[in-house]
Structures are given as C-alpha cells and as structure tokens.
Amino acid sequence: MSELLQFLFSGLTVGAVYALVALGFTIIYNASDVVNFAQGEFVMLGGMITWFAHAQGLPLPLAALIAIAVTALLGVAMNKLMIEPARGAPVVSLIIITIGASIFIQGGTQLIFGKEIHSFPAFSGDEPLRIGGATILPQSLWVIAGALVVYVALWLFFTRTLLGRAVLATANNRLAAQLVGINTSFVMTLSFALSAAIGALGGMLAAPITLTAYNVGIGFALKGFAGAMLGGMGSPKGALTGGFLIGLIEALTAGYVSSQYKDAAAFVVILLVLFFMPQGLFGRKSTDRV
Amino acid sequence: MLTVEGLRSRYGRIEVLHGIDLQVQSGEIVTVVGANGAGKTTLLRCLSGVQPVTGGTITFRGEPLVSVPAYKRLRLGLAQSPEGRQIFTSLTVEENLRLGAFLFSDERVDRDMEDAFQMFPILKQKRNLAAGGLSGGQQQMLAMARALMGRPTCLLLDEPSMGLAPIIVSQIFDVVKNLKALSVTVLLVEQNAFGALKIADRGYVMETGRIIMAGAADELIADPRIREAYLGI
Ligand SMILES: Nc1ncnc2c1ncn2[C@@H]1O[C@H](COP(=O)(O)OP(=O)(O)OP(=O)(O)O)[C@@H](O)[C@H]1O
Ligand SMILES: [Mg+2]
C-alpha cells in the first residue's frame, strides 16, 4: 500500500512537470494551431539558466526570475525570427520550423553551458515529508503547486478576460480577428512569451529533483505532448489532466513493470489516443457546420 | 467620408482591380454591384487592409488609409462584415459579439449587445451556443451584428444575401436600410443587384476590375442596359 502511494507521489511530481509543458503547448496551439516542439527547450532553459545565474552568486529567487524572463524573450525572438516570417505557410511547415528551433536552442545551450549535468538547491530543503508510510520531497510540492497555479491562471485568462478570448479568436479566424481590431501579430508574440515563461517555470521548479542538462528538453517535449494529446490539444483542463496522467502511468509502469519501459508508456499513450480518441479527453469537438 | 482613387490590387502577378474610383458620402447607402469575379470582394478587402494595394489611394474621413494596418482601421470607424461571414465558429454567439467590441470596455458594450439582440432576436435565443452551429442566415446576422458592435461610422458589407432564402434576404436588407437611422454609412457589395439598388441611394456597376457605370440607384434600376445585364428583366 505504501509502495503504491510512493509510486503515486513520484507520478504526481513528474506529472506536474509534464502538465506545465502541456499547458505551454496549449497556448501556442490555441493562438496558431501550431504544436511548438521547442516547448521542451524552454523547460530545459528554465533549469539551465537558473543554475547558471545561481552559480554566479545570485540568490535563487532572482536567478529563477531571470531564467523565466530570458526564456520568455527567447520565445518572442523565436516567433519574430522564425514563425512570423513564414506566416501563411502550412501548419506542418511551421511545426517543422519549431523542430529546427529546438535543435538550434539545444546546440546553442551546449556551446554556452557545456554538456555537464547541473542542479541547484531545493527551495525548501531536502528533508522528505512522511505521508501514510511513503515520502515526498518538499520540492515535489512546489512543482505540483506550480502546475495548479498556472492552470488556474490560464483558465481565468482564457475564460474571463477579453485578451484571452482574443487569443482564441485569433486561432479560430485570423482575418476576422483583424477586422474586429485585434493586433494578431501581438497575440502571437504574447502567446510565445507566455508559453516560454511557463515552460521555464516548470524546468526551474523540477531541476532540483530531475537535474538538468542541455539535452533534457526533448524528453519533456515528448511527454508533455503525450499529455496534451491525451487531454485534448487546446484545452487547458485537458493539458493539466493529461500531464498528470502521463506522469502517473509512467511511475506505475516503472514501479510495477520495469523502469526500462517507463518512457515507452508515453508513446503507447500517444498511439492509443491517435487511434481511438483523436479529440482526447477534453478536446473541442469541431462545431463548424459548413 | 470615403474616397477611393485609382485603386489597384493584384493576386500574385494577376491584377484584378485596374484603377477603381468611388466615393461614399456620410449618411449614404452606396452599393457596388457586379457579377461573380468582378473584384468586389477584393475592393472591400483593400479597404479593410487585409489585401495589399498596388496603386492608388484610399482616404477615410480625411486620413490616408493605405499604410494603416488592418487591425487599426476599426479604430478609425471603418468596419467590415466579410464575405463568407467569417464568424468565430468555436466561440459562442455572445463571445462573438463581445469580440466585435474588442476595442471597448465601457458600459455601452452591454447596451450595444442588447441593441444587437433587438435587431436580431434569434441571436439572443442562441447567445450561449457555439456560433459554428448557426444556420447560414443566423451566421450572416451575427457577422453584421459583430461588425456593428465595433461602433463603426462606416460599414462595409460583402454580399450579405449570398446563399440565403428570400425571406431572410429581405429581413437583412431591411436591417441595412435602417442603419441610416443609426447614422452608420454603408458600402454594400452585392451580386443581387436588384435588392441592393432598391435600398441604396447610389450605385456603381463593376465589371472585371473596373467601374463601368455609376449613378443614383433609381436611375440605375431604370437603365435598360442594367436591366438587361444585371436585373434579368
Ligand atoms: N485568393 C485569390 N487568389 C487568386 N485570385 C483570386 C483570389 N481571390 C479572388 N481572385 C480572383 O480575383 C478576381 C476578383 O475576385 P473577387 O472575389 O474580388 O470577386 P467578387 O466580385 O467578389 O466575386 P463574387 O461575387 O463571386 O464574390 C476573380 O477573377 C478571382 O478569380
Ligand atoms: Mg465576393
């Protein structure tokens, strides 16, 4: 019993990171129908830049803020330099551009920060908390809280603010969005900044547990993508649920089957969703009649 | 209010507007009629800024418009209800209307929405449904109502009657006629020349990217050449 609980705790911890990645996917997808495969690199940068700034002697909270801000700026630069010039190209081309951006960011990070694995201190110490015979790290609670807070903030943004609805409108019909006065290129910039900041937040929160290195992004991207697909691309609720489910499936597979198969679990989920449930759990049904 | 001089536009290398001149005075309903492919939609897209202009000028209330980006033109008072309605299909009817007033967040937004519901009561019934599920006529009403939520002084209407049953068409033309009372100037583009000329003050006839005739609407309706070519009488 305490064994199961232990697996659940570790599933919730990684699941929270995947949920943050999936939420990042959701924003850019909602604004542009593009699945941004560089999302994992934003996560990696969140961890790496925090480590670097902290290693230079900055206090951890400041280092974290810098990491989030720099990553958000990189997201904006990626949109301005790579996505915007290709506007009007088919979505598939844009997705391939994001894969290129991912490889570029990874290479650049390796050049600047090297290949070593890094970490920095957990925010509230390393003393595990005992709950029902299992243990959980305080940092895990930080990660889980981070995912929940970001989810609630995004939910409020998309459903309660005019700007949030303008993002949805831009995705749905860019021409009409311009005609009602929405600056659609600003909406895209905003989406990339938000996505990148959320990715960096996840990477920064997770790094004390998962450690970080220039090449951790791709794994996060794939798991987060699996979560977003499972929950239904475009739905914040789906991203949150899907991310946590992928984490739990992974932890249970590692615990009860073999940790060799834990990465395969996410891919099996992607395939099953594509075959049997392409809308995902909470995906929007297409209501277009025409 | 709106002056277009020598307007040219092209898709790729093919020019489809070969120098359009037209004027709309404040308070008028002006229509541009013409057959399929004449370039009417392209003209309106140029006026809204979503189509590149390759020559000529557009002046709206004294301001040159050609270099103003599309999203800023509604701020100047120029709205469009585009061809094909282009509503936000995944959002609700009410959200569509609210986005029509994207530029505003004062108390008048609610009043304008009530006015829109009064103009098109069916939209009020469906206010919480996804707009993509509306019928063609309802989508057209929503597109017009959304454009009016932007508080335009001049409304560009692209084929509001397209594909609709005659009873809906006459309902929509009635609404257009009544826009005068709301002091909204109208530039209406139509293949349905008879219906459009009946409610308009003046009309232009467009053929393959050129204006070939202009005049008071009742004179155009009476003109034998127009009657033969466009009214099928
Ligand atoms: N996206 C496009 N790319 C290339 N050519 C186009 C495009 N859209 C329109 N055209 C061409 O431009 C010309 C004018 O088209 P436009 O849509 O402006 O005509 P219209 O008068 O609005 O016609 P309709 O009454 O059918 O709406 C036509 O010859 C059309 O084939
Ligand atoms: Mg047309």
XYZ file of C-alpha atoms and ligand atoms in Angstrom:
555
model
C 0.000 0.000 0.000
C 2.735 2.421 0.963
C 4.524 1.211 -2.150
C 1.609 2.269 -4.333
C 1.487 5.593 -2.519
C 5.178 6.088 -3.181
C 4.661 5.464 -6.901
C 1.723 7.865 -6.935
C 3.813 10.607 -5.316
C 6.565 10.260 -7.845
C 3.973 10.108 -10.645
C 2.370 13.323 -9.451
C 5.745 15.040 -9.301
C 6.825 14.279 -12.862
C 3.203 14.608 -13.957
C 3.169 18.194 -12.732
C 6.167 18.996 -14.907
C 4.520 17.316 -17.908
C 1.348 19.279 -17.164
C 3.324 22.534 -17.297
C 4.840 21.505 -20.628
C 1.408 20.535 -21.926
C -0.059 23.883 -20.805
C 2.715 25.602 -22.767
C 1.760 23.611 -25.867
C -1.859 24.609 -25.344
C -1.274 28.349 -25.504
C 0.636 28.430 -28.769
C -1.685 25.835 -30.247
C -4.691 27.932 -29.273
C -3.274 31.030 -30.902
C -1.969 29.475 -34.089
C -2.801 25.743 -34.476
C 0.945 25.151 -34.273
C 2.350 22.447 -31.988
C 5.596 24.012 -30.814
C 8.135 21.237 -30.435
C 10.640 23.684 -28.984
C 8.468 23.748 -25.848
C 10.781 21.210 -24.182
C 13.761 23.513 -24.770
C 12.017 26.265 -22.818
C 11.824 23.807 -19.911
C 15.490 22.984 -20.293
C 16.421 26.692 -20.407
C 14.435 27.360 -17.245
C 16.600 24.866 -15.366
C 19.914 25.705 -17.049
C 19.685 29.486 -16.756
C 18.584 29.271 -13.130
C 21.556 27.022 -12.407
C 23.934 29.367 -14.219
C 22.678 32.559 -12.573
C 22.697 30.895 -9.150
C 26.232 29.602 -9.743
C 27.295 33.209 -10.412
C 26.249 34.023 -6.861
C 22.744 35.410 -7.398
C 20.091 34.429 -4.856
C 17.852 31.602 -6.065
C 14.586 33.571 -6.451
C 16.348 36.206 -8.544
C 18.073 33.522 -10.623
C 14.686 31.912 -11.242
C 13.105 35.192 -12.317
C 15.968 35.883 -14.697
C 15.605 32.399 -16.191
C 11.896 32.896 -16.797
C 12.358 36.367 -18.286
C 15.239 35.369 -20.576
C 13.342 32.300 -21.793
C 10.228 34.387 -22.478
C 12.368 36.769 -24.545
C 13.793 33.825 -26.465
C 10.238 32.664 -27.137
C 9.417 36.107 -28.539
C 12.587 36.064 -30.649
C 11.711 32.628 -31.982
C 8.288 33.901 -33.045
C 9.670 37.069 -34.652
C 12.608 35.449 -36.423
C 11.279 32.035 -37.380
C 7.494 31.788 -37.205
C 6.302 35.237 -38.291
C 8.383 35.381 -41.487
C 6.799 32.060 -42.503
C 3.257 33.270 -41.910
C 0.862 31.833 -44.431
C 2.876 28.632 -44.734
C 1.014 25.388 -43.971
C 0.863 24.428 -40.291
C 3.041 21.380 -40.966
C 5.862 23.619 -42.196
C 5.576 25.755 -39.094
C 5.785 22.665 -36.900
C 8.935 21.595 -38.729
C 10.351 25.073 -38.107
C 9.744 24.580 -34.376
C 11.678 21.304 -34.522
C 14.524 23.220 -36.162
C 14.340 25.841 -33.432
C 14.524 23.087 -30.844
C 17.721 21.667 -32.344
C 19.183 25.158 -32.604
C 18.444 26.042 -28.970
C 19.874 22.739 -27.801
C 23.078 23.252 -29.787
C 23.449 26.823 -28.590
C 22.979 25.797 -24.963
C 25.589 23.073 -25.300
C 28.055 25.598 -26.739
C 27.470 28.161 -23.992
C 26.931 25.989 -20.915
C 28.628 22.709 -21.865
C 27.469 19.115 -21.594
C 27.569 18.611 -17.843
C 24.586 17.761 -15.696
C 23.666 20.528 -13.264
C 21.460 21.202 -10.321
C 20.812 23.756 -7.610
C 19.404 23.545 -4.066
C 15.760 22.667 -3.493
C 13.688 25.670 -2.353
C 12.567 24.247 0.985
C 15.308 21.788 1.836
C 15.765 18.091 1.125
C 14.104 16.642 4.205
C 11.417 14.250 2.864
C 7.925 14.558 4.295
C 6.346 11.312 5.525
C 2.757 10.763 4.462
C 0.997 7.417 5.024
C 4.156 5.365 5.013
C 5.526 6.967 1.849
C 7.732 10.025 1.435
C 7.577 13.083 -0.761
C 10.135 15.826 -1.216
C 9.149 19.404 -0.389
C 10.309 20.331 -3.900
C 7.667 17.973 -5.311
C 5.031 20.043 -3.573
C 6.499 23.157 -5.209
C 6.222 21.543 -8.651
C 2.666 20.332 -8.092
C 1.580 23.710 -6.732
C 3.239 25.405 -9.708
C 1.214 23.338 -12.171
C -2.048 24.032 -10.348
C -1.439 27.773 -10.034
C -0.513 28.119 -13.708
C -3.587 26.139 -14.683
C -5.944 28.335 -12.689
C -4.292 31.489 -14.021
C -4.609 30.297 -17.613
C -8.182 29.198 -17.116
C -9.052 32.651 -15.818
C -7.147 34.260 -18.688
C -8.909 32.339 -21.459
C -12.416 32.369 -19.994
C -12.590 35.615 -18.046
C -10.524 38.168 -19.946
C -11.127 39.821 -23.286
C -7.463 39.448 -24.220
C -7.691 35.700 -23.558
C -10.708 35.452 -25.816
C -8.839 37.494 -28.413
C -6.183 34.760 -28.409
C -8.867 32.132 -29.046
C -10.428 34.319 -31.731
C -7.090 34.741 -33.483
C -6.655 30.977 -33.638
C -10.181 30.459 -34.882
C -10.195 33.090 -37.630
C -7.233 35.397 -38.094
C -8.936 37.507 -40.770
C -11.976 38.158 -38.614
C -9.764 38.845 -35.602
C -8.048 41.645 -37.517
C -11.377 43.018 -38.651
C -12.572 43.398 -35.042
C -9.391 45.292 -34.222
C -7.200 42.576 -32.685
C -3.495 43.021 -33.350
C -2.943 39.408 -34.324
C 0.824 39.610 -34.502
C 0.880 40.915 -30.926
C -1.318 37.979 -29.915
C 1.246 35.598 -31.393
C 4.095 37.361 -29.602
C 2.202 37.209 -26.347
C 1.480 33.503 -26.790
C 5.109 32.646 -27.353
C 6.195 34.735 -24.373
C 3.615 33.082 -22.111
C 4.374 29.557 -23.314
C 8.097 30.028 -22.921
C 7.697 31.517 -19.447
C 5.501 28.620 -18.319
C 7.955 26.082 -19.744
C 10.845 27.791 -17.965
C 8.901 27.854 -14.713
C 8.403 24.089 -14.963
C 12.071 23.454 -15.712
C 13.176 25.709 -12.879
C 10.873 24.003 -10.350
C 11.848 20.500 -11.468
C 15.617 20.865 -11.798
C 16.460 20.235 -8.104
C 14.708 16.851 -8.440
C 15.290 15.777 -12.036
C 18.618 17.585 -12.576
C 19.174 19.470 -15.808
C 21.434 19.409 -18.848
C 21.400 20.795 -22.376
C 19.612 17.727 -23.744
C 16.726 17.199 -21.292
C 14.269 19.231 -23.397
C 13.293 16.634 -25.950
C 12.104 14.167 -23.309
C 9.967 16.830 -21.644
C 8.557 17.868 -25.017
C 7.500 14.323 -25.903
C 5.958 13.564 -22.525
C 4.215 16.942 -22.412
C 2.977 16.388 -25.957
C 1.599 12.996 -24.950
C -0.165 14.689 -22.042
C -1.619 17.423 -24.234
C -2.838 14.843 -26.785
C -4.373 12.657 -24.098
C -6.174 15.620 -22.548
C -7.196 17.067 -25.913
C -4.973 19.578 -27.742
C -6.042 23.126 -26.961
C -7.822 22.512 -23.677
C -6.070 23.800 -20.523
C -8.088 21.353 -18.428
C -7.003 18.579 -20.756
C -3.352 19.621 -20.547
C -3.405 19.552 -16.767
C -5.208 16.204 -16.552
C -3.234 14.655 -19.402
C 0.109 15.751 -17.971
C -0.636 14.269 -14.552
C -1.986 11.053 -16.103
C 1.162 10.563 -18.180
C 3.264 11.072 -15.051
C 1.200 8.535 -13.115
C 1.213 5.977 -15.934
C 4.964 6.364 -16.201
C 5.564 5.969 -12.468
C 3.288 2.941 -12.198
C 4.926 1.314 -15.216
C 8.345 1.915 -13.713
C 7.211 0.599 -10.333
C 5.213 -2.464 -11.315
C 6.662 -3.446 -14.684
C 10.181 -2.167 -15.184
C 11.774 1.240 -15.261
C 13.106 0.260 -18.685
C 9.594 0.608 -20.050
C 8.658 3.887 -18.409
C 9.498 6.027 -21.442
C 7.621 3.656 -23.730
C 4.446 4.278 -21.718
C 4.092 7.819 -23.095
C 4.437 6.620 -26.669
C 1.905 3.869 -26.202
C -0.486 6.516 -24.906
C 0.142 8.762 -27.945
C -0.620 5.866 -30.286
C -3.739 4.758 -28.410
C -5.088 8.307 -28.348
C -4.442 8.800 -32.061
C -6.227 5.564 -32.905
C -9.177 5.579 -30.556
C -9.709 9.105 -29.274
C -8.181 11.757 -31.536
C -10.093 14.514 -29.702
C -8.551 13.489 -26.381
C -10.405 13.625 -23.085
C -11.462 17.273 -23.192
C -10.742 18.258 -26.797
C -13.107 20.630 -28.510
C -15.469 18.908 -30.856
C -15.464 20.552 -34.236
C -18.672 22.541 -34.387
C -18.138 24.029 -37.815
C -21.127 23.274 -39.883
C -20.079 24.490 -43.313
C -16.394 60.201 -45.962
C -14.680 57.516 -48.033
C -12.818 58.324 -51.230
C -11.095 55.755 -53.425
C -8.927 56.937 -56.314
C -7.201 54.816 -58.943
C -7.131 51.767 -56.657
C -5.208 48.791 -57.988
C -4.664 45.372 -56.449
C -3.371 42.013 -57.560
C -3.169 38.357 -56.540
C 0.386 37.357 -57.332
C 1.038 38.655 -60.831
C -2.572 38.916 -61.871
C -4.063 42.361 -61.415
C -7.750 42.180 -60.548
C -8.518 45.837 -59.726
C -7.465 48.166 -62.546
C -7.939 51.604 -61.056
C -11.173 51.948 -59.079
C -12.637 55.384 -58.321
C -15.522 55.737 -55.956
C -16.894 57.934 -53.204
C -19.190 57.442 -50.286
C -20.702 60.488 -48.558
C -21.567 60.490 -44.899
C -25.062 59.058 -44.281
C -25.395 57.364 -47.657
C -26.040 53.780 -48.586
C -23.885 53.105 -51.627
C -23.810 49.807 -53.430
C -21.299 48.226 -55.776
C -22.967 45.606 -57.922
C -21.321 43.257 -60.353
C -21.137 39.671 -61.463
C -19.189 36.839 -59.973
C -15.452 37.584 -60.069
C -15.781 41.299 -60.847
C -13.484 42.186 -57.938
C -15.995 43.409 -55.364
C -14.599 41.365 -52.505
C -11.059 42.363 -53.408
C -12.129 46.023 -53.243
C -13.548 45.617 -49.737
C -10.506 43.639 -48.604
C -8.327 46.543 -49.756
C -10.485 48.980 -47.826
C -10.111 46.895 -44.656
C -6.384 46.457 -45.150
C -6.272 42.673 -45.425
C -5.351 42.807 -49.113
C -2.247 44.594 -50.462
C -2.861 47.702 -52.554
C -0.520 48.150 -55.511
C -1.633 51.591 -56.618
C -3.997 54.469 -55.922
C -5.239 55.981 -52.687
C -7.929 55.406 -50.087
C -8.990 58.337 -47.913
C -11.310 57.836 -44.972
C -12.580 60.922 -43.126
C -9.634 62.869 -44.454
C -6.983 60.328 -43.471
C -4.929 58.341 -45.980
C -5.593 54.674 -45.249
C -3.311 52.567 -47.424
C -0.443 52.348 -44.928
C -2.674 51.830 -41.858
C -2.565 48.173 -40.699
C -5.849 46.261 -40.840
C -6.358 45.995 -37.091
C -6.178 49.778 -36.699
C -8.849 50.620 -39.260
C -11.773 49.817 -36.999
C -10.331 52.339 -34.536
C -10.886 54.921 -37.271
C -14.523 53.872 -37.629
C -14.353 51.502 -40.593
C -15.859 48.033 -40.019
C -16.445 45.125 -42.359
C -18.856 42.214 -42.403
C -16.809 39.999 -44.715
C -17.689 37.585 -47.481
C -18.398 34.131 -46.102
C -19.369 35.646 -42.719
C -16.083 34.646 -41.031
C -17.578 34.347 -37.600
C -15.587 32.782 -34.740
C -17.080 29.318 -35.092
C -15.612 27.812 -31.921
C -16.794 30.677 -29.692
C -20.327 31.364 -28.545
C -22.654 33.878 -30.176
C -22.229 36.203 -27.212
C -18.437 35.900 -27.288
C -18.504 36.766 -30.992
C -20.438 39.928 -30.216
C -18.212 40.819 -27.288
C -15.157 40.462 -29.525
C -16.824 42.745 -32.033
C -16.432 45.395 -29.343
C -12.844 44.302 -28.637
C -11.732 47.942 -28.648
C -14.142 48.935 -25.905
C -14.741 48.071 -22.276
C -17.242 50.684 -21.115
C -20.875 50.258 -20.153
C -22.011 50.932 -23.694
C -20.861 47.433 -24.691
C -23.790 45.853 -22.832
C -26.243 48.317 -24.303
C -24.937 47.708 -27.813
C -25.322 43.980 -27.263
C -28.934 44.458 -26.203
C -29.467 46.552 -29.337
C -27.953 43.768 -31.436
C -30.303 41.250 -29.825
C -33.206 43.558 -30.551
C -32.120 43.825 -34.165
C -31.758 40.028 -34.464
C -33.821 38.352 -31.704
C -32.798 34.855 -32.837
C -29.231 35.646 -31.744
C -30.450 36.273 -28.214
C -32.018 32.807 -28.096
C -28.745 31.280 -29.238
C -26.406 33.539 -27.299
C -24.694 30.721 -25.380
C -24.326 28.315 -28.297
C -21.241 27.859 -30.438
C -21.550 30.161 -33.440
C -20.437 27.395 -35.810
C -23.743 25.645 -35.254
C -25.859 28.553 -36.532
C -27.657 28.400 -39.871
C -26.314 30.456 -42.774
C -28.806 33.269 -42.217
C -28.086 33.398 -38.496
C -24.349 33.473 -39.177
C -24.885 36.421 -41.515
C -26.854 38.238 -38.833
C -24.094 37.526 -36.343
C -21.423 38.814 -38.727
C -23.317 42.087 -39.199
C -24.103 42.449 -35.519
C -20.472 41.784 -34.621
C -19.330 44.482 -37.054
C -21.812 46.956 -35.537
C -20.506 46.208 -32.029
C -17.297 47.941 -33.164
C -19.242 51.260 -33.334
C -18.382 51.971 -36.965
C -19.201 55.199 -38.711
C -18.925 53.314 -41.992
C -19.851 49.662 -42.512
C -18.565 47.599 -45.430
C -20.947 44.746 -46.239
C -19.860 41.937 -48.543
C -22.766 40.010 -50.094
C -24.978 39.690 -47.026
C -27.639 37.979 -49.168
C -25.395 35.239 -50.506
C -26.941 31.789 -50.321
C -29.898 32.824 -48.194
C -33.624 32.210 -48.572
C -35.596 35.191 -49.989
C -37.407 35.872 -46.715
C -34.099 36.126 -44.813
C -32.634 38.294 -47.571
C -35.417 40.815 -47.269
C -35.074 40.813 -43.489
C -31.360 41.540 -43.810
C -31.851 44.265 -46.424
C -34.401 45.883 -44.095
C -31.780 46.000 -41.366
C -29.271 47.560 -43.753
C -31.793 50.198 -44.775
C -32.388 51.041 -41.120
C -28.692 51.591 -40.443
C -29.254 55.123 -41.709
C -31.257 55.827 -38.600
C -28.225 54.763 -36.550
C -26.100 57.178 -38.643
C -23.962 54.361 -39.994
C -22.827 54.940 -43.550
C -22.964 51.789 -45.677
C -20.958 50.479 -48.612
C -22.795 47.365 -49.764
C -21.339 44.943 -52.286
C -23.793 42.588 -53.985
C -24.407 40.204 -56.845
C -28.089 40.627 -56.040
C -28.172 43.946 -57.918
C -31.903 44.498 -57.750
C -32.175 44.004 -53.988
C -29.136 46.187 -53.343
C -30.160 49.040 -55.668
C -33.628 49.121 -54.136
C -32.274 50.115 -50.716
C -29.290 52.175 -51.904
C -29.005 55.901 -52.624
C -26.352 55.487 -55.284
C -24.744 52.610 -57.077
C -21.645 51.642 -59.011
C -21.512 48.832 -61.536
C -18.290 46.866 -61.593
C -17.053 44.584 -64.326
C -13.718 42.732 -64.384
C -11.941 45.121 -62.070
C -13.335 48.391 -63.426
C -16.248 50.665 -62.617
C -18.256 50.824 -65.819
C -21.215 52.856 -64.657
C -22.259 54.998 -61.718
C -25.350 56.914 -60.727
C -28.364 57.315 -58.496
C -29.806 53.935 -57.568
C -33.244 54.590 -59.065
C -31.667 55.724 -62.343
C -29.545 52.562 -62.489
C -32.603 50.395 -61.870
C -34.338 52.180 -64.747
C -31.380 51.953 -67.131
C -32.120 49.482 -69.936
C -28.525 48.180 -70.102
C -28.516 47.453 -66.367
C -31.937 45.872 -66.559
C -30.746 43.518 -69.237
C -27.295 42.648 -67.851
C -27.927 42.531 -64.101
C -31.598 42.521 -63.317
C -32.672 39.919 -65.845
C -35.695 41.967 -66.826
N -7.086 34.393 -53.316
C -7.108 34.610 -54.642
N -6.051 34.266 -55.400
C -6.059 34.479 -56.724
N -7.059 35.060 -57.398
C -8.131 35.437 -56.700
C -8.221 35.239 -55.289
N -9.400 35.709 -54.858
C -10.027 36.189 -55.952
N -9.283 36.032 -57.060
C -9.630 36.483 -58.416
O -9.817 37.874 -58.385
C -10.932 38.238 -59.179
C -11.877 39.057 -58.353
O -12.371 38.244 -57.300
P -13.353 38.806 -56.185
O -13.520 37.718 -55.182
O -12.878 40.107 -55.705
O -14.700 38.970 -56.990
P -16.169 39.248 -56.474
O -16.680 40.347 -57.295
O -16.176 39.424 -55.021
O -16.911 37.916 -56.844
P -18.142 37.214 -56.094
O -19.362 37.985 -56.491
O -18.157 35.824 -56.645
O -17.867 37.252 -54.643
C -11.533 36.949 -59.711
O -11.098 36.789 -61.041
C -10.951 35.885 -58.841
O -10.772 34.710 -59.565
Mg -17.055 38.418 -53.490
